[in-house]
mmCIF file of C-alpha atoms in Angstrom:
data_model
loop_
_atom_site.group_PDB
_atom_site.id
_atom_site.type_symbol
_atom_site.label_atom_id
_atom_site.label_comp_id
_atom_site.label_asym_id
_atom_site.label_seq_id
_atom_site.Cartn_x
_atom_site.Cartn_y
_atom_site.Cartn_z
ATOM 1 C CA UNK E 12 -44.543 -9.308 15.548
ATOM 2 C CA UNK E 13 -43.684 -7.269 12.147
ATOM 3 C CA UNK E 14 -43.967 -3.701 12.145
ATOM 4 C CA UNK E 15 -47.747 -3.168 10.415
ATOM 5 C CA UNK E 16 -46.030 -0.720 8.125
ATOM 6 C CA UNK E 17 -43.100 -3.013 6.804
ATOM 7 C CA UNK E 18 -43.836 -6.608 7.126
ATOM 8 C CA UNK E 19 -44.903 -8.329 4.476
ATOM 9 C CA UNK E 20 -48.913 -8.008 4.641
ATOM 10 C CA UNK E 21 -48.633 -4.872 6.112
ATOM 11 C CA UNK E 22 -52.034 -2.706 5.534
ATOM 12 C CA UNK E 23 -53.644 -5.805 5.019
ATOM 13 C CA UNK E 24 -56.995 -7.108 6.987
ATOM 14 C CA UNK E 25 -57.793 -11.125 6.616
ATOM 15 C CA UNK E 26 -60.463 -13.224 7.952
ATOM 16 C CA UNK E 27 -59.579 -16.471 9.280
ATOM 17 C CA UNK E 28 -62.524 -18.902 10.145
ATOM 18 C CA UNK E 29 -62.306 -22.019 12.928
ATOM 19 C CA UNK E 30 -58.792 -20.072 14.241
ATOM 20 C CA UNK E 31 -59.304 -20.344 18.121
ATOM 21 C CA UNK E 32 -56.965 -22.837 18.087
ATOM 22 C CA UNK E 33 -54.939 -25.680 15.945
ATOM 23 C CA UNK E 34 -54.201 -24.663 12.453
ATOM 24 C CA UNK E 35 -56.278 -21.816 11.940
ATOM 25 C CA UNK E 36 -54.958 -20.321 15.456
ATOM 26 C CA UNK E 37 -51.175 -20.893 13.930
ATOM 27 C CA UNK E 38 -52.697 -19.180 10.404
ATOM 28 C CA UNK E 39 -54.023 -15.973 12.308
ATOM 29 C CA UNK E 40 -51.086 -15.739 14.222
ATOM 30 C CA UNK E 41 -48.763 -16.071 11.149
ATOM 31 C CA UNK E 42 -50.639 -13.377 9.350
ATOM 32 C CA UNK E 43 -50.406 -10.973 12.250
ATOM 33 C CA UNK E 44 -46.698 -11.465 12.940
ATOM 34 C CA UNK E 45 -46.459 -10.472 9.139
ATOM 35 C CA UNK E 46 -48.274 -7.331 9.330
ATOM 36 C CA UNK E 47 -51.842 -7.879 8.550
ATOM 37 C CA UNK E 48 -55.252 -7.049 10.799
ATOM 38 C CA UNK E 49 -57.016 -10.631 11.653
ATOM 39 C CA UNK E 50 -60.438 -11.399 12.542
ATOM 40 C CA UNK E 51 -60.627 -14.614 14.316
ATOM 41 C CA UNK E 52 -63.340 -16.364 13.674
ATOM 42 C CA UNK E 53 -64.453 -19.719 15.560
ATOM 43 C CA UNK E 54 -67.701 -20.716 17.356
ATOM 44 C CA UNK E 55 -65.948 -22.412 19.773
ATOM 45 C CA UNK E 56 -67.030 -26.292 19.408
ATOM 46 C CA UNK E 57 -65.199 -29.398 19.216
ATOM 47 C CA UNK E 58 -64.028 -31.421 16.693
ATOM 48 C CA UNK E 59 -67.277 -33.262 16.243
ATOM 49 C CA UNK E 60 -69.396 -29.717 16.612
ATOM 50 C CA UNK E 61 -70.315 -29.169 20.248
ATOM 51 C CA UNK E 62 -69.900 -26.355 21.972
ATOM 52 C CA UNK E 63 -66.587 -27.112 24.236
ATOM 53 C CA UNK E 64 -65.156 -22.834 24.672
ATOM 54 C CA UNK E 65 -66.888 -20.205 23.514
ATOM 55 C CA UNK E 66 -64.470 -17.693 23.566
ATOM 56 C CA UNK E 67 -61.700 -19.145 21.895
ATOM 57 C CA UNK E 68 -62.283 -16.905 19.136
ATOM 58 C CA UNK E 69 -61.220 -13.427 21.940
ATOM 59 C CA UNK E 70 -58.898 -15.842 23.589
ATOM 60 C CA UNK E 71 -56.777 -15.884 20.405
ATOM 61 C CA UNK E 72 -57.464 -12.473 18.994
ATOM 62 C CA UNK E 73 -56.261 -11.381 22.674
ATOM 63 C CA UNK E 74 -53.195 -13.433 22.197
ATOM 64 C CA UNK E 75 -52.419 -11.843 19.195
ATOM 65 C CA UNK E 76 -53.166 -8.131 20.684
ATOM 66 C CA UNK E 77 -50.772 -8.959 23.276
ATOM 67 C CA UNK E 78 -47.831 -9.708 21.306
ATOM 68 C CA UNK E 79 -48.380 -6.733 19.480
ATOM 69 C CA UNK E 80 -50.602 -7.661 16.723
ATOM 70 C CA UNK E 81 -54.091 -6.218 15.757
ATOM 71 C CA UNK E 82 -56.859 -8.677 16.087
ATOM 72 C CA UNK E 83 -60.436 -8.707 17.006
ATOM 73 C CA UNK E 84 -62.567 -12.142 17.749
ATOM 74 C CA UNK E 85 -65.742 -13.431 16.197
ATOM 75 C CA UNK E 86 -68.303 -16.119 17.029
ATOM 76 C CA UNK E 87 -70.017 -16.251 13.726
ATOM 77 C CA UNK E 88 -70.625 -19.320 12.182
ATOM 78 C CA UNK E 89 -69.727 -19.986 8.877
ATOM 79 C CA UNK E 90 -72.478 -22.612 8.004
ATOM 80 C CA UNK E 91 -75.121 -19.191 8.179
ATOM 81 C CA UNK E 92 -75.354 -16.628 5.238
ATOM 82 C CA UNK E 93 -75.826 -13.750 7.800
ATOM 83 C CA UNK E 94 -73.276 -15.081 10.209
ATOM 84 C CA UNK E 95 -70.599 -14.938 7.541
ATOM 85 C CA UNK E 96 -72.119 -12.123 6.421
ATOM 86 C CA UNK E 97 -71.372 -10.231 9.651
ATOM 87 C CA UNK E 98 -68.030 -11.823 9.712
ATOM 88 C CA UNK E 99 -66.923 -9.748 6.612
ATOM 89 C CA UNK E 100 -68.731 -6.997 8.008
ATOM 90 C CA UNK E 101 -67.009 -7.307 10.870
ATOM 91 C CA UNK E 102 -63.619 -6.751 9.172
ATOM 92 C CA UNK E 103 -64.704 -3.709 7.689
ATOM 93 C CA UNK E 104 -65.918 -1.750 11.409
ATOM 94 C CA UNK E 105 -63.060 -2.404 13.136
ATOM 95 C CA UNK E 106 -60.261 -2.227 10.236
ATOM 96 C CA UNK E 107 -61.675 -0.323 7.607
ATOM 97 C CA UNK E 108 -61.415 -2.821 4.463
ATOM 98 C CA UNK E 109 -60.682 -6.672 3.612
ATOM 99 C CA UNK E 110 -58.161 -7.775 2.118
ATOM 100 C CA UNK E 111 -57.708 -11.891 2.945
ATOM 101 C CA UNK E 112 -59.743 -14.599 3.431
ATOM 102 C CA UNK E 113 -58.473 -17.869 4.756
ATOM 103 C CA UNK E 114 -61.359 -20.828 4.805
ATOM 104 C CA UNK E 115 -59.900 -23.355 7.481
ATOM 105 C CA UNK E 116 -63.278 -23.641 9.609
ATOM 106 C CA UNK E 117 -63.982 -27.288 9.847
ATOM 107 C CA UNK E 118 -65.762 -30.223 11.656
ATOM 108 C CA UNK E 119 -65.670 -34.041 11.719
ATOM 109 C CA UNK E 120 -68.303 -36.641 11.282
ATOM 110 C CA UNK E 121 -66.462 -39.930 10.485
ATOM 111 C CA UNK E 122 -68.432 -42.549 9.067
ATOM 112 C CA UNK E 123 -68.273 -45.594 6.852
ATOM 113 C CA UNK E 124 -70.523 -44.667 3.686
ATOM 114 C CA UNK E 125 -72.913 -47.299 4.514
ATOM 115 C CA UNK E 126 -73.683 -46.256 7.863
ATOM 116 C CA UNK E 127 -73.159 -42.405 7.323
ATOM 117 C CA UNK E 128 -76.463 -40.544 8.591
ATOM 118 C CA UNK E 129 -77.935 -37.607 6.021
ATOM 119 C CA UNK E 130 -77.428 -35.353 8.967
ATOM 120 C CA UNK E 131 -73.554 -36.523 9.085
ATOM 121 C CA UNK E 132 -73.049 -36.000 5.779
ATOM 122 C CA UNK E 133 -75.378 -31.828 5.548
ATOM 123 C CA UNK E 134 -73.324 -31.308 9.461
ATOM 124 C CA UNK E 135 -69.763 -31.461 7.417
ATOM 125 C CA UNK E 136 -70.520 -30.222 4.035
ATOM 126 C CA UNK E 137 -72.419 -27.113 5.665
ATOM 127 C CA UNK E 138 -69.355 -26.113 7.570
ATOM 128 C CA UNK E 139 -66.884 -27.206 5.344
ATOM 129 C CA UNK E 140 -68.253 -26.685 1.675
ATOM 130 C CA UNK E 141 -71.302 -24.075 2.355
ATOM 131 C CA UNK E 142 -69.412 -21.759 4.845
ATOM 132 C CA UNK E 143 -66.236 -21.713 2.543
ATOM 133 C CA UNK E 144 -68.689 -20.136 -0.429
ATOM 134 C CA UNK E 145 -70.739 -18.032 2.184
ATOM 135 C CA UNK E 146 -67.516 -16.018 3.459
ATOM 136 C CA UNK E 147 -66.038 -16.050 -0.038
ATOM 137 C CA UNK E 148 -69.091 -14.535 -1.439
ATOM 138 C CA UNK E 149 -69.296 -12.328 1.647
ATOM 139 C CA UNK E 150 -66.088 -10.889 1.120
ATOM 140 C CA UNK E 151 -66.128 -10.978 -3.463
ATOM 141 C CA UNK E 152 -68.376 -7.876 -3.586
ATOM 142 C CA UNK E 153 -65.670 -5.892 -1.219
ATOM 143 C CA UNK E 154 -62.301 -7.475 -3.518
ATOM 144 C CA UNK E 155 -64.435 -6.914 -6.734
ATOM 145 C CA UNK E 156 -64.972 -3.127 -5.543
ATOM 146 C CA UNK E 157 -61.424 -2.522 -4.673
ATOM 147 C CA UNK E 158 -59.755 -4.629 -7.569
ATOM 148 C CA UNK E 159 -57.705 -6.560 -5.257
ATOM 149 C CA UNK E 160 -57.999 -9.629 -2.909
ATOM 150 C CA UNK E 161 -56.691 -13.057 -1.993
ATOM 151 C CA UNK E 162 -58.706 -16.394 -0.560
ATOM 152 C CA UNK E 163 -56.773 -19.440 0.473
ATOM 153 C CA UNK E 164 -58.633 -22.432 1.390
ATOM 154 C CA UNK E 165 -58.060 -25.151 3.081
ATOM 155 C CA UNK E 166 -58.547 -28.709 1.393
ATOM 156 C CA UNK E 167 -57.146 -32.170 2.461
ATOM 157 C CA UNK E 168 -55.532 -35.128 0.597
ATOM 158 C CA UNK E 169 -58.341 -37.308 1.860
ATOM 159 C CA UNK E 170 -60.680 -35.439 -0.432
ATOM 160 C CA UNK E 171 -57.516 -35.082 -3.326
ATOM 161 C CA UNK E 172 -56.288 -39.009 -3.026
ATOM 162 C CA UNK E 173 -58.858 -40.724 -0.437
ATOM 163 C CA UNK E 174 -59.266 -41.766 3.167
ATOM 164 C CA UNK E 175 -61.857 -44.314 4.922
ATOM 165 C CA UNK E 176 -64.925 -43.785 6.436
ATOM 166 C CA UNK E 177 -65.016 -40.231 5.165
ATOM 167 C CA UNK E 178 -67.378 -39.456 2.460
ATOM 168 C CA UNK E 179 -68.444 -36.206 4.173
ATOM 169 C CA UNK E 180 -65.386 -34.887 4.457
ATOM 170 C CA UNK E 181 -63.787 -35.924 1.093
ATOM 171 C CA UNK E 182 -66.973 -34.311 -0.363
ATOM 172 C CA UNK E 183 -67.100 -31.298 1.036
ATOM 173 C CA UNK E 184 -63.001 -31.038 -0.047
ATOM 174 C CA UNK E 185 -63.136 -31.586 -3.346
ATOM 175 C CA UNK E 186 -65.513 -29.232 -3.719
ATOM 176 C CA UNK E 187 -63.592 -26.784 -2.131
ATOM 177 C CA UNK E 188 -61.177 -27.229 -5.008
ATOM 178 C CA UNK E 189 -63.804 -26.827 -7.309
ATOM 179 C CA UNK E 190 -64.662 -23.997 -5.770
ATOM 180 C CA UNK E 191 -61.307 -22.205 -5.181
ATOM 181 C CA UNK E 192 -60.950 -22.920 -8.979
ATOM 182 C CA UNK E 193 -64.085 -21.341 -9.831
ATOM 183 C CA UNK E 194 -63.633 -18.074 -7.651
ATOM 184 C CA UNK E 195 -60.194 -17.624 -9.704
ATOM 185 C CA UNK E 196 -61.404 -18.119 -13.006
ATOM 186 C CA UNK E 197 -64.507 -15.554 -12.205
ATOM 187 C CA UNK E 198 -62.495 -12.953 -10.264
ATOM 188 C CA UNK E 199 -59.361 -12.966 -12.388
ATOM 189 C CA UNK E 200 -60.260 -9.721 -14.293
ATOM 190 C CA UNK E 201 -60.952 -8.527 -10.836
ATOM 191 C CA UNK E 202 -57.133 -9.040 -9.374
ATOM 192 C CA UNK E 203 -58.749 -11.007 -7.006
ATOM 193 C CA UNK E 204 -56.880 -14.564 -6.392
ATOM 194 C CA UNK E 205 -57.891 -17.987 -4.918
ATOM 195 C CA UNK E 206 -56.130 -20.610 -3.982
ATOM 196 C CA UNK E 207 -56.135 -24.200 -1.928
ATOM 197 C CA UNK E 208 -53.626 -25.654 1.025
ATOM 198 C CA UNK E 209 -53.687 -29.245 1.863
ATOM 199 C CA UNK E 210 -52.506 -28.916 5.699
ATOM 200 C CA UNK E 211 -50.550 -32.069 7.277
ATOM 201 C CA UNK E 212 -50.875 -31.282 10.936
ATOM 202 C CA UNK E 213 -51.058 -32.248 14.173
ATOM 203 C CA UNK E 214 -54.070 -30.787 15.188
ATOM 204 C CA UNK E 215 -57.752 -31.512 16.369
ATOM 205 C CA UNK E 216 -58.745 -32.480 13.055
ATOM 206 C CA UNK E 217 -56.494 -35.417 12.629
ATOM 207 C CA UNK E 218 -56.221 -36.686 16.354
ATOM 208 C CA UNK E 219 -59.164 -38.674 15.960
ATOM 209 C CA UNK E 220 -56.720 -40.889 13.184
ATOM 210 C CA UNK E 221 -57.286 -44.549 14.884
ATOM 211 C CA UNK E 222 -54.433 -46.241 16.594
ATOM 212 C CA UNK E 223 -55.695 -49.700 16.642
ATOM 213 C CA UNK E 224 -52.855 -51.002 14.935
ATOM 214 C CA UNK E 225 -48.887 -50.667 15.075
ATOM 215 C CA UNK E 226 -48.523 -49.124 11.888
ATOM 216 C CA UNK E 227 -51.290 -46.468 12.762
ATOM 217 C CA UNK E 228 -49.605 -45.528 16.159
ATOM 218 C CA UNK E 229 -46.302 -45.151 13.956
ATOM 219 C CA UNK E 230 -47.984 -42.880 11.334
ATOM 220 C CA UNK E 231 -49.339 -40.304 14.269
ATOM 221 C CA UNK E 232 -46.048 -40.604 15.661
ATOM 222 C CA UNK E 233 -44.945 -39.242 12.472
ATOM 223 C CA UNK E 234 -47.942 -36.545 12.183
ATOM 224 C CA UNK E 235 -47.114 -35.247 15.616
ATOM 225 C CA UNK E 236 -43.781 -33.611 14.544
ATOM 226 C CA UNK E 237 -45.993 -31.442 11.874
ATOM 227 C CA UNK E 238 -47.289 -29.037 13.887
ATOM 228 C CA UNK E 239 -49.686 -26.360 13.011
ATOM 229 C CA UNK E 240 -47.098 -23.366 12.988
ATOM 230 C CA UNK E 241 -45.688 -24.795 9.703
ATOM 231 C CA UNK E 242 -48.759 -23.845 7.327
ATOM 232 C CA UNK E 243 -48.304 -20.229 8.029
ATOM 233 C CA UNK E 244 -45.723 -19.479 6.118
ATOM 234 C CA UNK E 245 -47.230 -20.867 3.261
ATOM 235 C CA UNK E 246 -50.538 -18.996 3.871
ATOM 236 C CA UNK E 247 -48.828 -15.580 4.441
ATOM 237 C CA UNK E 248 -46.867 -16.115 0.857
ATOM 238 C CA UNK E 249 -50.433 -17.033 -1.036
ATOM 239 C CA UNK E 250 -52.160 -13.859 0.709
ATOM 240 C CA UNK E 251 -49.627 -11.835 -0.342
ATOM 241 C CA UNK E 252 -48.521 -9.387 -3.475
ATOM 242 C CA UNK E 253 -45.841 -11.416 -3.877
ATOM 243 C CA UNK E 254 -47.912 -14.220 -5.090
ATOM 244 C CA UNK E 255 -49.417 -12.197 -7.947
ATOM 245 C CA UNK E 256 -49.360 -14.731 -10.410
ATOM 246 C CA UNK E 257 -50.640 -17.698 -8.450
ATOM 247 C CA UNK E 258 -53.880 -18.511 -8.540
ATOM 248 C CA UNK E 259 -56.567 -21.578 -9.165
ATOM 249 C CA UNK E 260 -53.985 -23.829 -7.630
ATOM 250 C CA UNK E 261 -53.586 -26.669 -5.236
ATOM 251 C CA UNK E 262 -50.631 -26.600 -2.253
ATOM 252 C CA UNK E 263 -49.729 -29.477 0.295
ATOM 253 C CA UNK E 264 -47.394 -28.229 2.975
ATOM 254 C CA UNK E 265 -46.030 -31.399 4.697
ATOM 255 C CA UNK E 266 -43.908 -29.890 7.858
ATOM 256 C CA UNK E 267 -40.539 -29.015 5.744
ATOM 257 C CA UNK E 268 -42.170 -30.123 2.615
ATOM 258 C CA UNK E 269 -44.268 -27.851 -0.204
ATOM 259 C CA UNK E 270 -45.817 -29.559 -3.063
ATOM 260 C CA UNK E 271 -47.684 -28.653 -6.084
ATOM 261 C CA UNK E 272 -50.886 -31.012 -6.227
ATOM 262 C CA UNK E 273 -52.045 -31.976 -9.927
ATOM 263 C CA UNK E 274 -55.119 -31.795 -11.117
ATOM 264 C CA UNK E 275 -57.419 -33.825 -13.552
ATOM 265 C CA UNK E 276 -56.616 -33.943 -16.890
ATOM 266 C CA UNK E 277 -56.223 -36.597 -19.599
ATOM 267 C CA UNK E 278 -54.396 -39.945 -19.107
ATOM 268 C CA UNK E 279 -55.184 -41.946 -21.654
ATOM 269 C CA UNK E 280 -57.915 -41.760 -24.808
ATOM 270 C CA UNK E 281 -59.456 -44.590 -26.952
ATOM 271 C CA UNK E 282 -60.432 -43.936 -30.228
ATOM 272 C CA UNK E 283 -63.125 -46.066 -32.968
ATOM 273 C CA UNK E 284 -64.189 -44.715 -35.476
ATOM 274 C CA UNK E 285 -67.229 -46.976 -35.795
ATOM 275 C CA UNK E 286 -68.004 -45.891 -32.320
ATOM 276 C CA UNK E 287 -68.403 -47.937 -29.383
ATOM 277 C CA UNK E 288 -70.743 -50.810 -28.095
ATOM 278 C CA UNK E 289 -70.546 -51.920 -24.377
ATOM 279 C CA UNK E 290 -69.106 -55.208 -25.679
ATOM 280 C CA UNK E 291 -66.463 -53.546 -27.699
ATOM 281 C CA UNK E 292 -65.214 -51.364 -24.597
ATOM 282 C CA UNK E 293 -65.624 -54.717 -22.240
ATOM 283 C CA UNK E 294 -62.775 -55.959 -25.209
ATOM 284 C CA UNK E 295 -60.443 -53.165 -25.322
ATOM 285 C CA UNK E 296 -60.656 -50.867 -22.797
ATOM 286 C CA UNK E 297 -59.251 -53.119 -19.343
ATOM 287 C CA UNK E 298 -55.788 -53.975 -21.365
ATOM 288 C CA UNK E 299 -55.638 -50.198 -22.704
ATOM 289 C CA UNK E 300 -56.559 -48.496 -19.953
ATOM 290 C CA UNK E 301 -55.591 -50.980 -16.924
ATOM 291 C CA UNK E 302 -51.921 -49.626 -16.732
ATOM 292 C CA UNK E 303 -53.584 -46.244 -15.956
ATOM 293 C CA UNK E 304 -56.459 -46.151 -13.819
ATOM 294 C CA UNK E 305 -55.645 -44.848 -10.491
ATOM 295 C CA UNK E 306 -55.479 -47.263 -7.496
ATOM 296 C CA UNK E 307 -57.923 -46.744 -4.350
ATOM 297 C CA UNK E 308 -55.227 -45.261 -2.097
ATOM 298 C CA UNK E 309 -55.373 -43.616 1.093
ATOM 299 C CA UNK E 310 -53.697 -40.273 1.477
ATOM 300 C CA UNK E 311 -50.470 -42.100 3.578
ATOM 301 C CA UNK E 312 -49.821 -44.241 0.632
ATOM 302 C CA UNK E 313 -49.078 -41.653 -1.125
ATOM 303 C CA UNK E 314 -47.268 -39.514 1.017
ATOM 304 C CA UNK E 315 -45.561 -43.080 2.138
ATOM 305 C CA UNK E 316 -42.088 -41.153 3.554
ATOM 306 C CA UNK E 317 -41.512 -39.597 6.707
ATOM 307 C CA UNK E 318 -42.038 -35.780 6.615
ATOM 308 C CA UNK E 319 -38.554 -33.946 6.477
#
């Protein structure tokens, strides 16, 4: 554990939401060792949202206290205004400020869209989409106040590049992006910074991948040598000063592996200076634009090579 007066987010308090165990769990634990206060936030459910250990949230935090870190745990759920409102507070009674905000709390509801439920698709945008703004905007009037303050959330490349049977969760993170985006743009004259992490991990949230087929049980083969303690590095360098000038961006940290994710912009244009009629666009538009549209891939076609 560093020294809380010399490691790197030393004097620093973060929040860290669904971190009783997995990835968030790895997150807290990376910010403590690097100097920095942690609440641990997580209501203690499973990966599909029922309540499997309550206290996984202390159980951590404890962990953490042990090894000489300074933690404290919270049950809060994200989903509720007041419960991430008392998360925040939370921060403040027992370490005097906030500083960090790390969005990782997250459930599951796999589906395929035309059997998704409406209450599978509010279950996973509430926790993912709706708690990541309600503990941002719990925490903005606090950075905005003190001119300084870093979020980093946590997306996935099945909402950046796609994944079946999960229009919940692909939903809910793209609009995390959008909304990381949005906090930076907003709370730049503020010092305040925002940015996203697309986590490959073995963890909770992908061990319900299928293994049906023999290319599946070789691609979790793969995932299971990415384990959780290899997002926290990256997570420690976006919360900290020495990430000044990042901010509104999009991360993947692949075990070894750091990438820069792109984001929408321009590919191609069309110009006619008559304007357009739908039969004019069904002549041109295929052969200009075929070459360029992007192909319904899953996240592992794209990230096709073994992690390093």
């Amino acid at each position: 554990m560093s020294d809380p007066q010399t490691g790197m987010l030393a004097g620093k308090v973060a929040i860290v939401t669904g971190s009783g165990q997995g990835v968030g769990r790895a997150i807290a634990e990376g910010l403590a060792k690097a100097g920095a206060a942690v609440v641990v936030n997580d209501v203690g459910v499973t990966l599909t949202g029922e309540t499997e250990n309550a206290s996984a949230a202390d159980e951590a935090a404890a962990a953490i206290v042990k090894a000489g870190g300074r933690a404290v745990g919270n049950r809060d759920s994200v989903a509720d205004t007041a419960g991430a409102n008392h998360i925040v507070q939370q921060a403040l009674d027992s370490f005097g400020r906030i500083d960090i905000v790390v969005n990782n709390a997250g459930i599951l509801r796999d589906a395929i869209f035309h059997r998704m439920t409406p209450e599978e698709w509010r279950a996973v945008i509430d926790v993912h989409l709706h708690g990541s703004f309600n503990v941002s905007r719990a925490a903005a009037t606090h950075f905005r106040q003190q001119s300084s303050g870093a979020y980093v959330h946590m997306t996935s490349t099945a909402g950046l590049i796609g994944n079946f049977g999960q229009a919940n969760y692909m939903a809910a993170k793209l609009g995390v992006v959008g909304l990381s985006r949005s906090i930076a743009m907003d709370l730049q004259r503020f010092n305040v910074r925002s940015n996203c992490i697309a986590p490959f991990a073995w963890s909770r949230m992908v061990s319900s991948i299928p293994t049906e087929t023999e290319a599946d049980k070789v691609r979790v083969a793969k995932l299971k040598q990415m384990t959780p303690e290899k997002i926290a590095p990256m997570v420690v360098f976006l919360a900290s000063d020495a990430a000044s000038g990042v901010s509104g961006q999009i991360f993947a940290v692949r075990n070894n592996e750091i990438f820069l994710m792109s984001q929408p912009r321009p590919v191609r244009g069309l110009h006619r200076g008559e304007g357009w009629t739908p039969e004019s666009l069904a002549e041109q538009l295929p052969g200009a634009f075929g070459p360029s549209l992007t192909p319904l891939e899953r996240s592992a076609d794209v990230f096709s090579w073994d992690p390093v």
